[in-house]
Amino acid sequence: MSIEGTLIRTGATDASDRLKRPVEAVPSRASVSSRATVVTLCLWFALFLLELAVTIALCGGRLVFTLDDPYIHLAVADQILSGGYGVNAGEFSSPSSSILWPYLLALTEALHLGGWGPLLINASAAAATLIVALRLFATAGLFDRVEDRPVAYAAAALTILVTSAIALPMTGMEHSLHVWATVVTFSGLVAAAQGRALTPSHFIALVLLPLIRFEGMALAGAAIVAFALLGRLRFAVAAAALIGAALSAYGLLMTARGLPLLPSSVLLKSRIAENAYEHRSLIGAIVQNLMNSLGNPYGQRLALLGFVIACGTWWLRSDRRAQIVCVTVLAATGAHLVVGQYGWFYRYEVYIIALAAGAMVWIVASVRPQLNARGWLGAKSVLLLLMIFVSSPYLEAALMTPLAARSIYEQQYQMGRFAREFYPHPVAVNDLGLVAYTNPNFVLDLWGLGSEDVRKARLAGQYGPADMAALADRHRVGLVMIYESWFPQGLPSSWTKVAVLHTMPVAAAAGDVSFYLTPSGDADEILRALRGFEPTLPPRTSLDIITR
């Protein structure tokens, strides 16, 4: 046989063998993004379970949130089930910061889930937010190139912190649901800009935005305009009509109950809302709020993200549809800088940080084709550094969560236990939640969230010791538990301090809670209750009984 013939036969045999061998498949974008989603969710779930376990261990084996506020909503939910609205039977008040949240909690309360109800809703919302965000990253092409996947995985992991998916559910408030609705609405805008079909979840999220949090109105309004400009007019009109109908129904319901259109929590915490509702000048309040935003560390992070998005908007100037999406995000970002709030245990600004950070990732991925290798390396590096920077407060929140919950357990939980088990009579407080929740007796809120009389007097600038004494007498309140520092105008001279509860504050506004006897109270009964209460306190909490 000739050498040539041998080579030909050998080559044919090699080719045949190669055809028979299995070909090593290159992972597709879908498989890589699915893997990233699973890994991210597993990481989040492990961290969240660890957070929950440590929190319960520090709270004497009980589920306790990092704030007292969720228990206000749970108390309102119980009153909804009884046909009322507020924290006391037979008295209307509007302490909830959300239209929808207390009604959702009424469902979980009907199932007797207690604090596990809001936790389950929030944890589900956090997981759903991560899924939507990672799908958005995949759609933007972040997982397309093998060399980009380490950055994509890092961005996916950082999304856990950017959305505060570990700490935010432990607040027991509606913010995790608000973050979900915000991110889903943004994903809907991206889908519309790319000519893809919109899903029912996009419509539901858009409609729910202002019903979950009043701040959601800014993004909802801007998004409705954007959807119309992107050729989804029927979608936009339907969402606007449904939002308008829901808000009108809420307004009619509040008016029928003699309550303001905005809840007391908004009116008492937001100077702009207060001025608008009381028909006072808004310009000064808006300017002051903007200056406060720019001086706040969270506001500065938001302003930085806004600047990056503005630069991206200019870079994408040839793509009108992408610009519409960017301008919508900028409108919502600017609205929060002008009228939004920050803090309150890392929760008020999370939704807008998540929106701006998600938009930044999408913009960076969108400009990838316009960059050379060096430019893309720089863009990826800046992206990760910015995500680390804006997520750092929520890492701190995750680390602080068990300690904050223990603070609530050692103070407000003990106050609630005292009011239900040791002194089952009407009491007055300035921190309402755990004292009012599951308490069948009247609870007077001297701060105004759960009392319309107090709220009106405070906003009118006419609230003082005489008003406090009159309200306590009217409701037959025998014991008052308050932070003295919250009442610089003084306390009624007819009240007598009988004890001080000493705690170590983390999330609580103050460490010491002063107990006052009023003329309506029985001194002997209260002293007996205090003596019985004292030995049942946790080790780090102490009660100083002044008169034994």
XYZ file of C-alpha atoms in Angstrom:
548
model
C 0.000 0.000 0.000
C 1.337 3.456 -0.879
C 2.117 6.014 1.761
C -0.407 8.372 0.155
C -3.163 5.765 0.394
C -2.326 5.099 4.002
C -2.537 8.803 4.880
C -5.867 9.146 3.117
C -7.317 6.147 4.933
C -5.960 7.340 8.278
C -7.437 10.798 7.777
C -10.807 9.303 6.925
C -10.702 7.123 10.002
C -9.817 10.116 12.244
C -12.648 12.156 10.803
C -15.060 9.292 11.384
C -13.861 8.933 14.988
C -14.353 12.644 15.609
C -17.907 12.419 14.351
C -18.586 9.530 16.720
C -17.153 11.306 19.776
C -19.589 13.485 21.803
C -19.094 17.195 21.124
C -18.548 19.338 24.235
C -21.416 21.823 24.124
C -20.890 25.506 24.876
C -23.392 26.615 27.537
C -26.109 28.826 26.091
C -27.120 32.199 27.488
C -30.309 30.660 28.888
C -28.485 27.843 30.680
C -25.860 30.173 32.117
C -28.429 32.708 33.328
C -30.554 29.917 34.814
C -27.509 28.576 36.618
C -26.685 32.067 37.882
C -30.256 32.490 39.111
C -30.188 29.188 40.981
C -26.802 29.952 42.549
C -27.891 33.446 43.561
C -31.156 32.233 45.059
C -29.374 29.501 47.005
C -26.875 32.019 48.326
C -29.660 34.412 49.311
C -31.715 31.677 50.955
C -28.763 30.451 53.016
C -27.910 33.969 54.185
C -31.537 34.801 54.923
C -32.070 31.619 56.939
C -28.894 32.343 58.893
C -30.119 35.879 59.581
C -33.508 34.580 60.697
C -32.023 31.885 62.936
C -29.640 34.287 64.689
C -32.439 36.828 65.138
C -34.787 34.296 66.711
C -32.003 33.039 68.985
C -31.300 36.575 70.249
C -35.011 37.225 70.832
C -35.668 34.405 73.257
C -36.807 31.982 70.567
C -39.390 34.402 69.130
C -39.772 35.997 65.734
C -39.359 39.744 66.308
C -38.936 42.320 63.547
C -36.285 45.024 63.493
C -38.918 47.740 63.886
C -42.004 48.363 65.992
C -43.883 49.702 62.942
C -44.980 46.363 61.391
C -46.990 45.622 64.497
C -48.982 48.809 63.859
C -49.986 47.352 60.493
C -50.817 44.014 62.095
C -53.010 45.829 64.624
C -54.758 47.664 61.767
C -55.211 44.332 59.979
C -56.954 42.909 63.038
C -59.282 45.915 63.145
C -60.053 45.456 59.435
C -61.156 41.903 60.176
C -63.417 43.323 62.891
C -64.955 45.896 60.552
C -62.902 48.878 61.721
C -59.744 50.687 60.643
C -57.037 51.808 63.050
C -55.559 50.360 66.232
C -58.488 50.681 68.654
C -61.959 49.222 68.381
C -64.566 51.879 67.649
C -62.016 54.588 66.777
C -60.908 55.296 63.212
C -57.288 56.277 62.574
C -54.880 55.959 59.663
C -51.440 54.937 60.961
C -50.546 52.658 58.031
C -48.000 53.938 55.517
C -49.553 51.812 52.759
C -52.980 51.460 51.205
C -52.616 47.776 50.360
C -50.349 46.351 53.072
C -52.813 46.184 55.995
C -55.347 44.418 53.766
C -52.755 41.816 52.768
C -51.943 41.331 56.434
C -55.645 40.961 57.187
C -55.521 37.838 55.022
C -52.525 36.438 56.917
C -54.128 37.383 60.240
C -57.262 35.488 59.218
C -54.954 32.478 58.839
C -53.514 33.170 62.322
C -49.969 33.509 60.968
C -49.074 36.482 63.159
C -45.623 37.882 62.399
C -44.891 35.001 60.043
C -47.456 36.442 57.617
C -45.542 39.583 56.642
C -42.262 37.671 56.776
C -43.472 35.079 54.257
C -44.786 37.778 51.921
C -41.542 39.729 52.148
C -39.282 36.720 51.670
C -41.288 35.665 48.609
C -41.083 39.202 47.214
C -37.313 39.309 47.791
C -36.796 36.015 45.954
C -39.064 37.107 43.096
C -37.145 40.384 42.787
C -33.855 38.525 42.385
C -35.342 36.303 39.687
C -36.668 39.294 37.726
C -33.389 41.215 38.064
C -31.282 38.297 36.832
C -33.597 37.694 33.887
C -33.171 41.360 33.046
C -29.377 40.990 33.163
C -29.592 37.956 30.864
C -31.849 39.795 28.406
C -29.338 42.654 28.328
C -26.628 40.167 27.254
C -24.586 40.231 30.433
C -24.160 36.433 30.292
C -23.490 36.184 26.545
C -19.688 36.212 26.504
C -17.654 33.704 28.462
C -15.138 36.354 29.500
C -17.953 38.525 30.959
C -19.506 35.826 33.119
C -17.393 36.437 36.238
C -18.663 40.019 36.198
C -22.212 38.788 35.609
C -22.013 36.419 38.569
C -20.558 39.163 40.768
C -23.347 41.550 39.727
C -25.897 38.825 40.488
C -24.491 38.309 43.990
C -24.370 42.056 44.636
C -28.027 42.307 43.613
C -28.841 40.469 46.844
C -27.462 43.463 48.737
C -28.607 46.189 46.339
C -32.214 45.041 46.829
C -31.584 44.468 50.554
C -33.019 40.976 50.138
C -31.550 39.804 53.453
C -32.377 42.637 55.851
C -35.468 44.235 54.301
C -37.857 41.281 54.830
C -36.974 41.356 58.528
C -38.448 44.844 58.889
C -41.909 43.283 58.484
C -42.965 46.236 56.352
C -44.180 46.570 52.769
C -40.837 47.663 51.316
C -39.788 44.260 49.911
C -43.014 44.175 47.919
C -42.365 47.744 46.784
C -38.894 46.788 45.524
C -40.420 43.875 43.597
C -43.039 46.078 41.935
C -40.366 48.654 41.042
C -37.995 46.149 39.439
C -40.800 44.371 37.550
C -42.076 47.696 36.198
C -38.571 48.520 34.974
C -38.287 45.108 33.308
C -41.598 45.849 31.582
C -40.226 49.127 30.244
C -37.159 47.331 28.890
C -39.363 44.686 27.275
C -41.506 47.354 25.621
C -38.404 49.213 24.403
C -37.079 45.985 22.842
C -40.396 45.126 21.215
C -41.073 42.103 23.412
C -44.471 41.143 24.780
C -45.584 42.499 28.128
C -46.823 40.023 30.734
C -49.607 40.235 33.344
C -46.935 40.649 36.028
C -45.798 43.895 34.372
C -49.342 45.247 34.523
C -49.938 44.097 38.105
C -46.664 45.581 39.340
C -47.355 48.935 37.672
C -50.846 49.173 39.158
C -49.673 48.135 42.617
C -46.813 50.649 42.820
C -48.759 53.542 44.416
C -50.950 51.157 46.393
C -47.968 49.545 48.117
C -46.197 52.834 48.882
C -47.272 56.375 48.079
C -43.745 57.048 46.761
C -44.575 54.586 43.992
C -46.759 57.209 42.346
C -43.708 58.941 40.805
C -42.457 55.849 38.978
C -45.999 54.728 38.121
C -46.820 58.091 36.531
C -43.540 58.279 34.596
C -43.842 54.646 33.494
C -47.401 55.125 32.209
C -46.204 57.974 29.992
C -43.218 55.883 28.883
C -45.352 52.867 27.959
C -47.569 55.132 25.865
C -44.533 56.601 24.079
C -43.213 53.091 23.459
C -46.383 52.158 21.591
C -48.237 50.403 24.420
C -51.045 52.940 24.708
C -53.799 50.493 25.693
C -51.562 49.034 28.401
C -50.807 52.522 29.739
C -54.423 53.715 29.655
C -55.679 50.581 31.389
C -53.066 50.886 34.140
C -53.821 54.587 34.647
C -57.561 53.918 34.826
C -57.162 51.138 37.366
C -54.772 53.175 39.522
C -57.153 56.122 39.406
C -60.092 53.937 40.391
C -58.181 52.339 43.279
C -56.975 55.682 44.633
C -60.462 57.172 44.292
C -61.976 54.258 46.200
C -59.372 54.658 48.934
C -60.039 58.400 49.102
C -63.792 57.895 49.388
C -63.292 55.287 52.104
C -61.006 57.563 54.140
C -63.376 60.508 53.725
C -66.329 58.406 54.875
C -64.358 57.541 58.003
C -63.433 61.158 58.662
C -59.759 60.510 57.954
C -57.251 62.438 55.800
C -56.431 61.227 52.289
C -52.816 60.675 53.312
C -52.099 58.479 56.343
C -50.901 60.039 59.555
C -47.487 58.401 59.196
C -46.919 60.293 55.926
C -48.303 63.579 57.234
C -46.220 63.475 60.422
C -42.952 62.322 58.820
C -42.958 64.243 55.529
C -42.776 68.025 55.675
C -43.768 68.254 52.005
C -46.873 66.090 52.453
C -47.791 68.018 55.578
C -47.483 71.382 53.810
C -49.461 70.151 50.798
C -52.276 68.775 52.905
C -52.430 71.846 55.140
C -52.327 74.177 52.064
C -49.056 75.791 53.077
C -46.149 76.837 50.843
C -44.378 73.898 49.215
C -41.354 75.589 47.652
C -39.389 76.018 50.846
C -40.139 72.461 51.975
C -39.103 71.041 48.575
C -35.833 72.982 48.512
C -35.053 71.939 52.075
C -35.807 68.285 51.297
C -33.553 68.371 48.228
C -30.711 69.858 50.260
C -31.251 67.190 52.904
C -31.092 64.529 50.176
C -27.812 65.820 48.808
C -26.380 65.948 52.315
C -27.510 62.430 53.167
C -25.163 59.461 52.459
C -28.003 57.516 50.838
C -29.115 60.540 48.858
C -25.550 61.044 47.649
C -25.441 57.443 46.435
C -28.728 57.971 44.630
C -27.474 61.214 43.065
C -24.339 59.407 41.866
C -26.425 56.677 40.252
C -28.574 59.368 38.649
C -25.467 60.983 37.170
C -24.306 57.647 35.728
C -27.756 57.021 34.226
C -27.750 60.528 32.728
C -24.382 59.794 31.108
C -25.793 56.519 29.786
C -28.812 58.350 28.414
C -26.482 60.607 26.429
C -24.457 57.614 25.236
C -27.634 55.898 23.996
C -28.883 59.071 22.301
C -29.212 57.310 18.951
C -31.701 54.823 20.444
C -34.923 56.746 21.138
C -36.649 53.829 22.843
C -33.737 53.213 25.226
C -33.695 56.923 26.020
C -37.356 56.794 27.021
C -36.536 54.059 29.542
C -33.566 56.014 30.903
C -35.528 59.260 31.241
C -38.275 57.398 33.111
C -35.731 56.137 35.647
C -34.216 59.624 35.921
C -37.670 61.097 36.582
C -38.300 58.658 39.435
C -34.791 59.213 40.812
C -35.205 62.986 40.723
C -38.609 62.740 42.390
C -37.121 60.824 45.310
C -34.267 63.305 45.656
C -36.798 66.137 45.793
C -39.545 64.663 47.987
C -38.302 61.288 49.266
C -37.150 60.180 52.699
C -34.156 58.142 53.852
C -33.156 55.862 56.674
C -35.618 54.460 59.233
C -33.455 51.348 59.379
C -32.285 51.377 55.748
C -35.711 50.983 54.142
C -37.145 54.191 52.678
C -34.791 54.538 49.712
C -34.175 50.856 48.854
C -36.692 50.762 46.003
C -35.143 53.683 44.136
C -31.578 52.486 44.726
C -32.590 49.080 43.320
C -34.225 50.754 40.316
C -31.254 53.017 39.579
C -28.713 50.214 40.062
C -30.684 47.876 37.787
C -30.918 50.595 35.149
C -27.170 51.155 35.425
C -26.445 47.456 34.778
C -28.817 47.468 31.806
C -27.228 50.621 30.353
C -23.688 49.280 30.727
C -24.681 46.039 28.993
C -26.460 48.011 26.252
C -23.400 50.131 25.379
C -21.136 47.055 25.206
C -21.167 46.907 21.365
C -19.923 50.509 21.187
C -16.852 49.931 23.358
C -13.440 48.530 22.547
C -11.794 45.956 24.816
C -10.174 48.541 27.084
C -13.360 50.605 27.333
C -15.440 47.539 28.177
C -12.969 46.486 30.868
C -13.246 49.940 32.408
C -17.035 49.912 32.199
C -17.236 46.527 33.924
C -14.873 47.660 36.669
C -16.808 50.865 37.311
C -20.078 48.919 37.327
C -18.924 46.534 40.047
C -17.341 49.297 42.132
C -20.553 51.329 42.014
C -22.679 48.328 42.929
C -20.407 47.633 45.902
C -20.593 51.281 46.956
C -24.376 51.626 46.779
C -24.990 48.237 48.402
C -22.691 48.780 51.402
C -25.444 50.245 53.659
C -27.561 47.150 53.081
C -24.680 44.898 54.077
C -24.541 46.910 57.279
C -28.316 46.482 57.631
C -27.964 42.711 57.290
C -25.278 42.630 59.959
C -27.310 44.862 62.278
C -30.641 43.073 61.834
C -30.336 40.504 64.668
C -29.163 43.222 67.073
C -31.952 45.562 66.012
C -34.569 42.841 66.493
C -33.159 42.092 69.929
C -33.473 45.791 70.750
C -37.176 45.707 69.830
C -37.615 42.489 71.823
C -35.976 43.964 74.916
C -38.028 47.150 74.819
C -41.289 47.322 72.846
C -42.005 43.604 73.114
C -41.649 43.826 76.906
C -43.872 46.914 77.019
C -46.537 45.067 75.051
C -46.260 42.083 77.358
C -46.661 44.346 80.389
C -49.766 46.034 78.928
C -51.441 42.707 78.083
C -50.399 40.440 80.953
C -49.601 42.606 83.978
C -51.662 45.786 83.537
C -54.641 44.945 81.254
C -56.117 48.456 81.223
C -55.963 51.475 78.876
C -52.423 52.834 78.477
C -50.724 55.638 76.543
C -47.512 55.331 74.539
C -45.493 57.093 71.880
C -44.311 53.842 70.208
C -47.495 52.136 69.224
C -47.016 48.773 67.539
C -46.263 45.968 69.971
C -48.318 47.552 72.745
C -51.399 47.792 70.503
C -51.097 44.496 68.600
C -53.356 41.772 70.090
C -54.207 44.144 72.970
C -57.991 44.269 73.568
C -57.646 47.395 75.724
C -57.497 50.979 74.496
C -54.038 52.297 73.557
C -53.655 56.065 73.276
C -50.918 57.138 70.878
C -49.438 60.355 72.254
C -47.309 60.789 69.117
C -50.270 60.867 66.735
C -49.948 57.913 64.352
C -52.884 56.105 65.896
C -54.834 59.093 67.214
C -56.460 61.679 64.974
C -56.891 64.118 67.875
C -53.152 64.081 68.566
C -52.218 64.277 64.888
C -54.407 67.318 64.268
C -53.132 69.069 67.394
C -49.503 68.365 66.488
C -49.833 69.621 62.935
C -51.636 72.721 64.205
C -48.770 73.405 66.615
C -51.143 73.388 69.579
C -50.153 70.135 71.248
C -48.861 70.296 74.810
C -49.147 68.925 78.350
C -52.725 70.116 78.788
C -53.860 68.258 75.665
C -52.026 65.114 76.774
C -53.662 65.202 80.205
C -57.133 65.801 78.731
C -56.798 62.893 76.280
C -55.554 60.551 79.007
C -58.481 61.521 81.238
C -61.013 61.127 78.429
C -59.862 57.585 77.652
C -59.384 56.602 81.307
C -55.668 55.964 80.767
C -54.022 55.027 84.067
C -50.451 54.400 82.877
C -48.209 56.150 80.344
C -45.059 54.598 78.797
C -43.053 57.151 76.794
C -39.684 58.529 75.757
C -39.389 61.774 77.709
C -37.058 63.226 75.071
C -39.892 63.171 72.525
C -41.863 65.746 74.527
C -39.620 68.799 74.981
C -42.698 70.920 75.749
C -43.040 68.993 79.008
C -45.471 66.521 80.548
C -48.628 67.094 82.601
C -47.868 68.021 86.198
C -50.601 65.623 87.341
C -48.578 62.622 86.095
C -46.173 60.908 88.487
C -43.135 58.963 87.313
C -43.178 55.501 88.881
C -40.571 53.528 86.927
C -37.998 53.559 84.121
C -37.357 50.643 81.776
C -33.670 50.561 80.822
C -32.692 48.941 77.511
C -29.857 49.102 74.970
C -31.237 50.798 71.848
C -30.294 49.787 68.314
C -33.448 50.251 66.252
C -35.436 51.785 69.123
C -35.405 55.586 69.223
C -34.251 55.713 72.851
C -33.017 53.332 75.505
C -35.064 54.468 78.500
C -38.846 54.281 78.686
C -40.468 56.257 81.513
C -43.628 54.925 83.197
C -46.054 57.540 84.530
C -49.079 57.149 86.786
C -52.010 59.385 85.841
C -54.945 60.485 88.029
C -57.063 57.752 86.386
C -54.691 55.005 87.501
C -54.677 52.949 90.685
C -51.228 53.437 92.213
C -51.281 50.223 94.236
C -52.359 48.115 91.265
C -49.708 49.626 89.023
C -46.959 49.081 91.602
C -48.018 45.473 92.046
C -47.947 45.022 88.282
C -44.478 46.548 88.046
C -43.133 44.331 90.831
C -44.547 41.248 89.131
C -43.155 42.365 85.770
C -39.610 43.114 86.926
C -38.319 39.539 87.473
C -39.656 38.377 84.097
C -37.502 40.750 82.026
C -34.661 39.539 79.758
C -31.149 39.659 81.250
C -30.046 42.874 79.491
C -33.225 44.772 80.411
C -33.848 46.297 83.815
C -36.740 48.099 85.507
C -36.061 50.840 88.014
C -39.181 51.167 90.183
C -39.029 54.612 91.741
C -41.721 54.151 94.411
C -41.828 50.724 96.029
